[in-house]
Amino acid sequence: MSDDLRNELLPLLWRLGAGVAMALTGVGVCAVFDLLIPLPGPIAAGLVIGAAWWALHDAPPRADDVDAPRVDLDADYALPHARDMRVRRLEDLIHGAQPSRRMTSRGLARTLGDIADERATDPAAAPLSDGLRHLIAEARHPDAENHPVGPIDRRTLHRYLRELATGEERDR
């Protein structure tokens, strides 16, 4: 028997023996008061108590850390562009692009349209490109079945986001 196995089994065997000994002591005390208890029940109970005692105190540690990391609730941790609600909305929408949740091109284009609407309130904002205006119009069309929105590739999405970015965000 290897030393590692011996080091793991000895505490278990010791605790099982102690549990059975406690159970047999209880049977002996009952016998003094003329209360006879058949041995298999208390021995089984002693084994269960010893195993539970070992599992709670001497079980090997888990490999995975089950404690979640502390959440930083300080407002400075966020990058400056993450404080913008438009960016947050896009992050939420893009986060939905997981196998269990579908993100559609129409939903992304509508969000780009909402950002464009907020951007339109800025008098210094440059006009939108034809491609972005066409994409937003297709996404907002009430007859969605006859006006499909094509896929938006990463390069085009970045171009649209740079176009929609305000002055200080555009420099990044």
N, CA, C and O of each residue as an XYZ file, in Angstrom:
688
protein
N       0.862     -1.179      0.000
C       0.000      0.000      0.000
C       0.900      1.232      0.000
O       1.853      1.310      0.775
N       0.595      2.196     -0.873
C       1.415      3.398     -0.962
C       1.153      4.310      0.232
O       0.136      4.199      0.916
N       2.103      5.213      0.456
C       1.983      6.123      1.598
C       0.816      7.087      1.434
O       0.148      7.429      2.410
N       0.566      7.533      0.184
C      -0.549      8.459     -0.040
C      -1.883      7.802      0.284
O      -2.749      8.399      0.924
N      -2.033      6.550     -0.174
C      -3.276      5.847      0.090
C      -3.434      5.576      1.584
O      -4.527      5.696      2.138
N      -2.324      5.209      2.227
C      -2.354      4.965      3.660
C      -2.726      6.250      4.419
O      -3.517      6.216      5.361
N      -2.151      7.369      3.999
C      -2.452      8.641      4.672
C      -3.904      9.063      4.482
O      -4.459      9.778      5.317
N      -4.517      8.624      3.388
C      -5.918      8.962      3.169
C      -6.859      7.989      3.875
O      -7.924      8.391      4.345
N      -6.477      6.715      3.955
C      -7.359      5.720      4.557
C      -7.302      5.681      6.083
O      -8.303      5.368      6.727
N      -6.154      5.993      6.666
C      -6.046      5.920      8.125
C      -7.043      6.833      8.846
O      -7.709      6.377      9.776
N      -7.170      8.095      8.453
C      -8.171      8.924      9.138
C      -9.595      8.380      8.973
O     -10.397      8.447      9.904
N      -9.907      7.840      7.784
C     -11.234      7.266      7.565
C     -11.458      6.068      8.473
O     -12.495      5.971      9.130
N     -10.486      5.146      8.517
C     -10.636      3.960      9.357
C     -10.714      4.331     10.835
O     -11.490      3.744     11.589
N      -9.910      5.301     11.243
C      -9.941      5.742     12.641
C     -11.323      6.301     12.996
O     -11.865      5.993     14.058
N     -11.894      7.129     12.098
C     -13.209      7.725     12.365
C     -14.320      6.653     12.338
O     -15.256      6.711     13.135
N     -14.211      5.683     11.425
C     -15.204      4.597     11.403
C     -15.142      3.795     12.704
O     -16.175      3.465     13.287
N     -13.933      3.487     13.149
C     -13.778      2.751     14.409
C     -14.309      3.532     15.594
O     -14.936      2.966     16.490
N     -14.058      4.838     15.598
C     -14.559      5.668     16.705
C     -16.080      5.717     16.682
O     -16.710      5.700     17.739
N     -16.689      5.779     15.487
C     -18.150      5.796     15.396
C     -18.756      4.498     15.890
O     -19.760      4.509     16.602
N     -18.147      3.368     15.514
C     -18.644      2.075     15.991
C     -18.450      1.954     17.505
O     -19.312      1.424     18.207
N     -17.316      2.448     18.001
C     -17.066      2.389     19.442
C     -18.105      3.212     20.219
O     -18.572      2.790     21.276
N     -18.457      4.378     19.689
C     -19.487      5.196     20.354
C     -20.826      4.463     20.334
O     -21.562      4.480     21.320
N     -21.139      3.825     19.215
C     -22.409      3.099     19.123
C     -22.427      1.921     20.089
O     -23.437      1.683     20.751
N     -21.317      1.178     20.181
C     -21.255      0.039     21.103
C     -21.285      0.505     22.555
O     -21.813     -0.196     23.418
N     -20.730      1.671     22.830
C     -20.820      2.231     24.186
C     -22.274      2.533     24.516
O     -22.727      2.285     25.633
N     -23.000      3.067     23.545
C     -24.428      3.321     23.756
C     -25.197      2.034     23.991
O     -26.110      2.012     24.816
N     -24.847      0.942     23.278
C     -25.491     -0.360     23.491
C     -25.169     -0.871     24.895
O     -26.037     -1.425     25.570
N     -23.912     -0.684     25.336
C     -23.524     -1.114     26.681
C     -24.268     -0.369     27.756
O     -24.693     -0.970     28.743
N     -24.439      0.945     27.587
C     -25.188      1.736     28.573
C     -26.643      1.273     28.616
O     -27.235      1.179     29.691
N     -27.214      0.985     27.455
C     -28.599      0.499     27.412
C     -28.718     -0.875     28.080
O     -29.727     -1.165     28.723
N     -27.687     -1.724     27.929
C     -27.720     -3.055     28.535
C     -27.691     -2.970     30.050
O     -28.266     -3.820     30.730
N     -27.023     -1.946     30.589
C     -26.995     -1.753     32.042
C     -28.405     -1.504     32.566
O     -28.732     -1.910     33.681
N     -29.227     -0.854     31.786
C     -30.604     -0.559     32.197
C     -31.586     -1.609     31.666
O     -32.780     -1.331     31.544
N     -31.104     -2.786     31.357
C     -31.899     -3.911     30.865
C     -32.663     -3.598     29.583
O     -33.773     -4.090     29.380
N     -32.082     -2.798     28.740
C     -32.662     -2.492     27.426
C     -31.738     -3.120     26.390
O     -30.654     -2.602     26.120
N     -32.165     -4.225     25.818
C     -31.316     -4.945     24.868
C     -31.595     -4.470     23.439
O     -32.737     -4.463     22.980
N     -30.538     -4.079     22.760
C     -30.632     -3.585     21.385
C     -29.810     -4.525     20.505
O     -28.656     -4.803     20.833
N     -30.364     -5.022     19.403
C     -29.581     -5.883     18.507
C     -28.398     -5.106     17.921
O     -28.542     -3.928     17.592
N     -27.241     -5.743     17.787
C     -25.996     -5.074     17.405
C     -25.945     -4.541     15.965
O     -25.327     -3.494     15.771
N     -26.528     -5.159     14.958
C     -26.335     -4.641     13.592
C     -26.791     -3.187     13.407
O     -26.129     -2.436     12.691
N     -27.880     -2.776     14.019
C     -28.378     -1.392     13.871
C     -27.394     -0.364     14.412
O     -27.032      0.563     13.688
N     -26.940     -0.496     15.679
C     -25.976      0.480     16.194
C     -24.631      0.449     15.466
O     -23.997      1.492     15.306
N     -24.187     -0.731     15.023
C     -22.916     -0.783     14.280
C     -23.056     -0.029     12.957
O     -22.161      0.726     12.579
N     -24.168     -0.226     12.253
C     -24.398      0.497     10.997
C     -24.478      1.999     11.257
O     -23.929      2.793     10.492
N     -25.158      2.388     12.330
C     -25.252      3.803     12.679
C     -23.874      4.365     13.010
O     -23.558      5.494     12.636
N     -23.050      3.582     13.710
C     -21.688      4.021     14.028
C     -20.845      4.203     12.784
O     -20.068      5.154     12.693
N     -20.991      3.296     11.817
C     -20.260      3.439     10.560
C     -20.699      4.691      9.796
O     -19.867      5.397      9.226
N     -21.988      4.959      9.786
C     -22.499      6.162      9.102
C     -21.984      7.415      9.796
O     -21.570      8.366      9.132
N     -22.004      7.426     11.118
C     -21.513      8.591     11.870
C     -20.024      8.794     11.612
O     -19.584      9.928     11.422
N     -19.234      7.706     11.602
C     -17.800      7.820     11.342
C     -17.516      8.321      9.935
O     -16.626      9.148      9.735
N     -18.264      7.825      8.964
C     -18.066      8.272      7.576
C     -18.447      9.736      7.406
O     -17.761     10.485      6.709
N     -19.534     10.141      8.040
C     -19.943     11.556      7.956
C     -18.918     12.449      8.640
O     -18.608     13.535      8.149
N     -18.394     11.993      9.773
C     -17.378     12.760     10.497
C     -16.141     12.938      9.614
O     -15.589     14.035      9.529
N     -15.708     11.857      8.956
C     -14.547     11.940      8.069
C     -14.832     12.855      6.872
O     -13.986     13.666      6.493
N     -16.010     12.726      6.287
C     -16.343     13.519      5.094
C     -16.404     15.007      5.417
O     -16.032     15.842      4.593
N     -16.869     15.333      6.605
C     -16.987     16.746      6.954
C     -15.656     17.375      7.365
O     -15.448     18.572      7.163
N     -14.754     16.577      7.938
C     -13.527     17.171      8.472
C     -12.270     16.801      7.708
O     -11.379     17.641      7.574
N     -12.160     15.598      7.209
C     -10.906     15.156      6.628
C     -10.992     14.811      5.149
O     -10.080     14.180      4.616
N     -12.039     15.200      4.488
C     -12.149     14.901      3.065
C     -11.085     15.692      2.318
O     -10.754     16.806      2.725
N     -10.546     15.148      1.243
C      -9.535     15.895      0.486
C     -10.145     17.170     -0.089
O     -11.323     17.182     -0.446
N      -9.366     18.236     -0.183
C      -9.912     19.491     -0.709
C     -10.258     19.352     -2.181
O      -9.637     18.581     -2.912
N     -11.241     20.099     -2.592
C     -11.656     20.089     -3.993
C     -10.631     20.828     -4.836
O      -9.950     21.738     -4.365
N     -10.540     20.424     -6.064
C      -9.605     21.076     -6.980
C     -10.142     22.426     -7.435
O      -9.365     23.336     -7.725
N     -11.466     22.566     -7.502
C     -12.057     23.807     -7.977
C     -12.296     24.747     -6.812
O     -12.696     24.326     -5.726
N     -12.047     26.012     -7.050
C     -12.338     27.025     -6.057
C     -13.802     27.419     -6.214
O     -14.202     27.907     -7.271
N     -14.601     27.211     -5.172
C     -16.030     27.477     -5.291
C     -16.395     28.893     -4.856
O     -17.550     29.300     -4.983
N     -15.438     29.632     -4.352
C     -15.737     30.997     -3.937
C     -15.680     31.915     -5.156
O     -14.707     31.909     -5.911
N     -16.725     32.691     -5.331
C     -16.758     33.635     -6.447
C     -15.853     34.814     -6.121
O     -15.699     35.169     -4.953
N     -15.255     35.423     -7.132
C     -14.418     36.583     -6.853
C     -15.261     37.744     -6.346
O     -16.444     37.864     -6.666
N     -14.635     38.579     -5.563
C     -15.356     39.731     -5.029
C     -15.699     40.686     -6.165
O     -14.896     40.907     -7.072
N     -16.894     41.244     -6.103
C     -17.344     42.175     -7.127
C     -16.860     43.574     -6.755
O     -17.044     44.030     -5.627
N     -16.246     44.239     -7.714
C     -15.775     45.597     -7.495
C     -16.914     46.547     -7.846
O     -17.247     46.715     -9.020
N     -17.503     47.158     -6.844
C     -18.646     48.041     -7.066
C     -18.230     49.502     -7.208
O     -19.082     50.386     -7.304
N     -16.937     49.754     -7.220
C     -16.460     51.116     -7.360
C     -16.717     51.588     -8.784
O     -16.484     50.844     -9.738
N     -17.191     52.810     -8.931
C     -17.562     53.321    -10.251
C     -16.352     53.578    -11.137
O     -16.510     53.658    -12.355
N     -15.138     53.714    -10.574
C     -13.975     54.022    -11.404
C     -13.457     52.820    -12.176
O     -12.632     52.973    -13.076
N     -13.931     51.617    -11.835
C     -13.374     50.447    -12.499
C     -13.751     50.389    -13.965
O     -13.030     49.781    -14.756
N     -14.856     51.002    -14.351
C     -15.328     50.924    -15.732
C     -14.502     51.838    -16.623
O     -14.114     52.937    -16.225
N     -14.246     51.373    -17.813
C     -13.566     52.223    -18.782
C     -14.491     53.376    -19.156
O     -15.710     53.241    -19.048
N     -13.948     54.491    -19.588
C     -14.811     55.651    -19.885
C     -15.892     55.350    -20.909
O     -17.014     55.835    -20.766
N     -15.591     54.560    -21.942
C     -16.622     54.298    -22.941
C     -17.691     53.356    -22.414
O     -18.787     53.308    -22.974
N     -17.405     52.596    -21.339
C     -18.398     51.679    -20.788
C     -19.438     52.407    -19.947
O     -20.463     51.828    -19.587
N     -19.181     53.665    -19.634
C     -20.171     54.436    -18.872
C     -21.276     54.971    -19.782
O     -22.322     55.409    -19.301
N     -21.047     54.936    -21.079
C     -22.020     55.429    -22.038
C     -23.128     54.385    -22.200
O     -22.848     53.219    -22.477
N     -24.372     54.799    -22.030
C     -25.496     53.865    -22.108
C     -25.648     53.263    -23.499
O     -26.122     52.135    -23.631
N     -25.255     53.991    -24.533
C     -25.353     53.442    -25.879
C     -24.425     52.249    -26.027
O     -24.791     51.236    -26.623
N     -23.224     52.373    -25.484
C     -22.275     51.268    -25.553
C     -22.779     50.101    -24.718
O     -22.642     48.941    -25.107
N     -23.365     50.417    -23.565
C     -23.912     49.350    -22.714
C     -25.004     48.579    -23.453
O     -25.057     47.352    -23.379
N     -25.878     49.299    -24.167
C     -26.937     48.633    -24.910
C     -26.366     47.703    -25.973
O     -26.844     46.582    -26.153
N     -25.344     48.175    -26.672
C     -24.708     47.334    -27.677
C     -24.038     46.121    -27.032
O     -24.114     45.010    -27.557
N     -23.382     46.342    -25.892
C     -22.752     45.214    -25.203
C     -23.793     44.188    -24.802
O     -23.566     42.987    -24.949
N     -24.939     44.644    -24.294
C     -25.999     43.711    -23.917
C     -26.506     42.934    -25.126
O     -26.746     41.730    -25.045
N     -26.665     43.627    -26.236
C     -27.162     42.969    -27.433
C     -26.150     41.969    -27.970
O     -26.511     40.855    -28.348
N     -24.894     42.365    -28.003
C     -23.867     41.465    -28.506
C     -23.664     40.312    -27.541
O     -23.362     39.197    -27.966
N     -23.825     40.564    -26.238
C     -23.721     39.489    -25.244
C     -24.794     38.434    -25.485
O     -24.602     37.264    -25.156
N     -25.917     38.842    -26.057
C     -26.987     37.898    -26.346
C     -26.650     36.942    -27.473
O     -27.419     36.021    -27.747
N     -25.523     37.138    -28.131
C     -25.142     36.279    -29.245
C     -24.479     35.009    -28.713
O     -23.296     34.770    -28.953
N     -25.223     34.230    -28.019
C     -24.754     32.960    -27.488
C     -25.668     31.879    -28.036
O     -26.751     32.180    -28.537
N     -25.248     30.624    -27.946
C     -26.074     29.566    -28.535
C     -27.494     29.517    -27.980
O     -28.426     29.156    -28.698
N     -27.665     29.873    -26.719
C     -29.014     29.806    -26.148
C     -29.856     31.026    -26.507
O     -31.084     30.964    -26.449
N     -29.219     32.125    -26.873
C     -29.961     33.342    -27.228
C     -29.477     33.811    -28.588
O     -28.274     33.880    -28.839
N     -30.393     34.124    -29.439
C     -30.019     34.548    -30.787
C     -30.005     36.058    -30.894
O     -30.949     36.724    -30.468
N     -28.935     36.605    -31.465
C     -28.884     38.015    -31.782
C     -29.114     38.129    -33.278
O     -28.414     37.494    -34.068
N     -30.066     38.914    -33.661
C     -30.353     39.056    -35.084
C     -29.695     40.312    -35.624
O     -29.405     41.250    -34.881
N     -29.468     40.316    -36.903
C     -28.927     41.509    -37.557
C     -29.915     42.662    -37.435
O     -29.517     43.821    -37.316
N     -31.212     42.335    -37.465
C     -32.235     43.368    -37.328
C     -32.154     44.038    -35.953
O     -32.239     45.262    -35.853
N     -31.990     43.240    -34.901
C     -31.883     43.808    -33.557
C     -30.656     44.685    -33.409
O     -30.723     45.750    -32.795
N     -29.530     44.248    -33.968
C     -28.314     45.051    -33.912
C     -28.482     46.336    -34.714
O     -28.057     47.403    -34.270
N     -29.099     46.243    -35.890
C     -29.299     47.437    -36.718
C     -30.261     48.413    -36.043
O     -30.077     49.626    -36.142
N     -31.284     47.899    -35.356
C     -32.195     48.794    -34.626
C     -31.468     49.504    -33.497
O     -31.716     50.683    -33.244
N     -30.572     48.800    -32.815
C     -29.807     49.446    -31.754
C     -28.883     50.506    -32.335
O     -28.736     51.581    -31.755
N     -28.260     50.220    -33.469
C     -27.451     51.242    -34.135
C     -28.322     52.444    -34.504
O     -27.871     53.588    -34.430
N     -29.568     52.184    -34.901
C     -30.491     53.283    -35.198
C     -30.812     54.108    -33.966
O     -30.894     55.334    -34.048
N     -30.996     53.450    -32.815
C     -31.238     54.197    -31.571
C     -30.044     55.073    -31.225
O     -30.206     56.212    -30.789
N     -28.853     54.540    -31.420
C     -27.642     55.330    -31.156
C     -27.574     56.501    -32.130
O     -27.212     57.614    -31.748
N     -27.922     56.249    -33.381
C     -27.913     57.334    -34.372
C     -28.938     58.403    -34.001
O     -28.677     59.590    -34.200
N     -30.100     58.012    -33.465
C     -31.102     58.998    -33.044
C     -30.574     59.867    -31.910
O     -30.783     61.080    -31.906
N     -29.893     59.252    -30.952
C     -29.314     60.037    -29.853
C     -28.196     60.936    -30.365
O     -28.025     62.060    -29.893
N     -27.447     60.437    -31.320
C     -26.337     61.211    -31.885
C     -26.862     62.402    -32.696
O     -26.196     63.432    -32.797
N     -28.047     62.255    -33.265
C     -28.616     63.326    -34.088
C     -28.921     64.576    -33.271
O     -29.058     65.658    -33.842
N     -29.031     64.457    -31.959
C     -29.296     65.637    -31.122
C     -28.071     66.529    -31.007
O     -28.180     67.685    -30.599
N     -26.892     65.996    -31.368
C     -25.657     66.781    -31.319
C     -25.556     67.616    -32.590
O     -25.506     67.057    -33.686
N     -25.523     68.951    -32.468
C     -25.482     69.779    -33.681
C     -24.169     69.631    -34.454
O     -24.128     69.905    -35.653
N     -23.109     69.207    -33.791
C     -21.819     69.091    -34.472
C     -21.628     67.721    -35.111
O     -20.570     67.450    -35.680
N     -22.626     66.861    -35.027
C     -22.482     65.503    -35.559
C     -22.515     65.517    -37.083
O     -23.324     66.213    -37.697
N     -21.637     64.750    -37.665
C     -21.583     64.639    -39.124
C     -22.748     63.760    -39.604
O     -23.238     62.917    -38.853
N     -23.181     63.954    -40.831
C     -24.275     63.113    -41.338
C     -23.820     61.647    -41.455
O     -22.634     61.348    -41.602
N     -24.800     60.760    -41.385
C     -24.514     59.329    -41.457
C     -24.214     58.917    -42.896
O     -24.665     59.559    -43.845
N     -23.463     57.860    -43.038
C     -23.149     57.339    -44.376
C     -24.405     56.699    -44.968
O     -25.348     56.355    -44.255
N     -24.387     56.553    -46.284
C     -25.544     55.956    -46.965
C     -25.772     54.520    -46.515
O     -26.916     54.104    -46.330
N     -24.695     53.758    -46.337
C     -24.831     52.364    -45.937
C     -25.492     52.225    -44.571
O     -26.355     51.367    -44.384
N     -25.093     53.065    -43.614
C     -25.672     52.998    -42.270
C     -27.122     53.457    -42.295
O     -27.973     52.850    -41.646
N     -27.416     54.527    -43.039
C     -28.803     54.993    -43.120
C     -29.694     53.933    -43.760
O     -30.824     53.729    -43.317
N     -29.201     53.258    -44.796
C     -29.974     52.213    -45.458
C     -30.204     51.025    -44.512
O     -31.298     50.463    -44.470
N     -29.173     50.650    -43.759
C     -29.295     49.541    -42.809
C     -30.338     49.852    -41.730
O     -31.159     48.999    -41.392
N     -30.303     51.065    -41.198
C     -31.260     51.453    -40.152
C     -32.677     51.483    -40.722
O     -33.620     51.056    -40.055
N     -32.835     51.978    -41.939
C     -34.161     52.022    -42.559
C     -34.706     50.615    -42.795
O     -35.891     50.369    -42.570
N     -33.862     49.695    -43.243
C     -34.311     48.314    -43.430
C     -34.719     47.678    -42.107
O     -35.709     46.950    -42.043
N     -33.949     47.957    -41.045
C     -34.247     47.355    -39.746
C     -35.550     47.884    -39.167
O     -36.248     47.165    -38.451
N     -35.883     49.128    -39.468
C     -37.091     49.737    -38.898
C     -38.321     49.552    -39.774
O     -39.413     49.981    -39.401
N     -38.165     48.930    -40.913
C     -39.298     48.750    -41.818
C     -40.334     47.848    -41.156
O     -39.978     46.804    -40.610
N     -41.635     48.238    -41.196
C     -42.654     47.448    -40.506
C     -42.871     46.063    -41.117
O     -43.286     45.145    -40.410
N     -42.604     45.894    -42.397
C     -42.790     44.600    -43.051
C     -41.452     43.856    -43.028
O     -40.718     43.850    -44.017
N     -41.150     43.235    -41.899
C     -39.838     42.611    -41.689
C     -39.623     41.406    -42.595
O     -38.488     41.123    -42.978
N     -40.685     40.694    -42.945
C     -40.516     39.486    -43.761
C     -40.053     39.811    -45.173
O     -39.255     39.072    -45.749
N     -40.546     40.908    -45.735
C     -40.189     41.271    -47.103
C     -38.957     42.160    -47.184
O     -38.459     42.429    -48.278
N     -38.458     42.619    -46.037
C     -37.273     43.477    -46.011
C     -36.250     42.881    -45.039
O     -36.078     43.391    -43.932
N     -35.579     41.815    -45.444
C     -34.608     41.199    -44.532
C     -33.370     42.080    -44.363
O     -32.971     42.805    -45.274
N     -32.787     41.998    -43.195
C     -31.549     42.723    -42.919
C     -30.415     41.727    -43.069
O     -30.394     40.681    -42.420
N     -29.478     42.068    -43.933
C     -28.349     41.170    -44.176
C     -27.402     41.122    -42.983
O     -27.475     41.968    -42.091
N     -26.524     40.142    -42.970
C     -25.567     40.032    -41.862
C     -24.596     41.209    -41.861
O     -24.254     41.756    -42.909
N     -24.165     41.581    -40.670
C     -23.230     42.690    -40.507
C     -21.902     42.075    -40.071
O     -21.800     41.502    -38.987
N     -20.884     42.200    -40.927
C     -19.604     41.613    -40.541
C     -18.874     42.534    -39.563
O     -19.259     43.686    -39.365
N     -17.835     42.008    -38.970
C     -17.116     42.726    -37.912
C     -16.525     44.037    -38.409
O     -16.608     45.055    -37.722
N     -15.934     44.020    -39.588
C     -15.312     45.234    -40.112
C     -16.362     46.338    -40.338
O     -16.130     47.503    -40.018
N     -17.506     45.952    -40.889
C     -18.574     46.925    -41.120
C     -19.122     47.445    -39.800
O     -19.381     48.641    -39.661
N     -19.300     46.551    -38.827
C     -19.789     46.979    -37.514
C     -18.834     47.980    -36.891
O     -19.275     48.985    -36.332
N     -17.526     47.726    -36.975
C     -16.554     48.678    -36.417
C     -16.599     50.011    -37.158
O     -16.470     51.070    -36.544
N     -16.781     49.959    -38.467
C     -16.874     51.206    -39.227
C     -18.102     52.008    -38.794
O     -18.025     53.225    -38.630
N     -19.241     51.321    -38.609
C     -20.452     52.009    -38.165
C     -20.283     52.570    -36.750
O     -20.735     53.678    -36.458
N     -19.638     51.810    -35.887
C     -19.436     52.295    -34.515
C     -18.512     53.511    -34.482
O     -18.756     54.454    -33.729
N     -17.453     53.496    -35.293
C     -16.579     54.677    -35.358
C     -17.349     55.879    -35.910
O     -17.138     57.012    -35.478
N     -18.230     55.622    -36.855
C     -19.027     56.699    -37.431
C     -19.989     57.291    -36.400
O     -20.233     58.498    -36.399
N     -20.530     56.449    -35.528
C     -21.493     56.900    -34.526
C     -20.829     57.469    -33.287
O     -21.499     58.122    -32.488
N     -19.535     57.246    -33.098
C     -18.849     57.674    -31.896
C     -18.766     59.203    -31.841
O     -18.614     59.880    -32.858
N     -18.872     59.713    -30.622
C     -18.714     61.165    -30.446
C     -17.257     61.528    -30.530
O     -16.412     60.644    -30.674
N     -16.935     62.797    -30.444
C     -15.577     63.293    -30.650
C     -14.504     62.623    -29.835
O     -13.519     62.147    -30.399
N     -14.658     62.564    -28.504
C     -13.581     61.994    -27.679
C     -13.490     60.483    -27.840
O     -12.411     59.913    -27.678
N     -14.590     59.830    -28.153
C     -14.568     58.381    -28.335
C     -13.982     58.015    -29.705
O     -13.428     56.929    -29.877
N     -14.106     58.915    -30.663
C     -13.639     58.635    -32.005
C     -12.125     58.568    -32.052
O     -11.564     57.889    -32.912
N     -11.448     59.268    -31.133
C      -9.986     59.316    -31.145
C      -9.343     58.016    -30.706
O      -8.147     57.825    -30.926
N     -10.086     57.129    -30.100
C      -9.498     55.888    -29.572
C      -9.278     54.881    -30.640
O      -8.791     53.785    -30.364
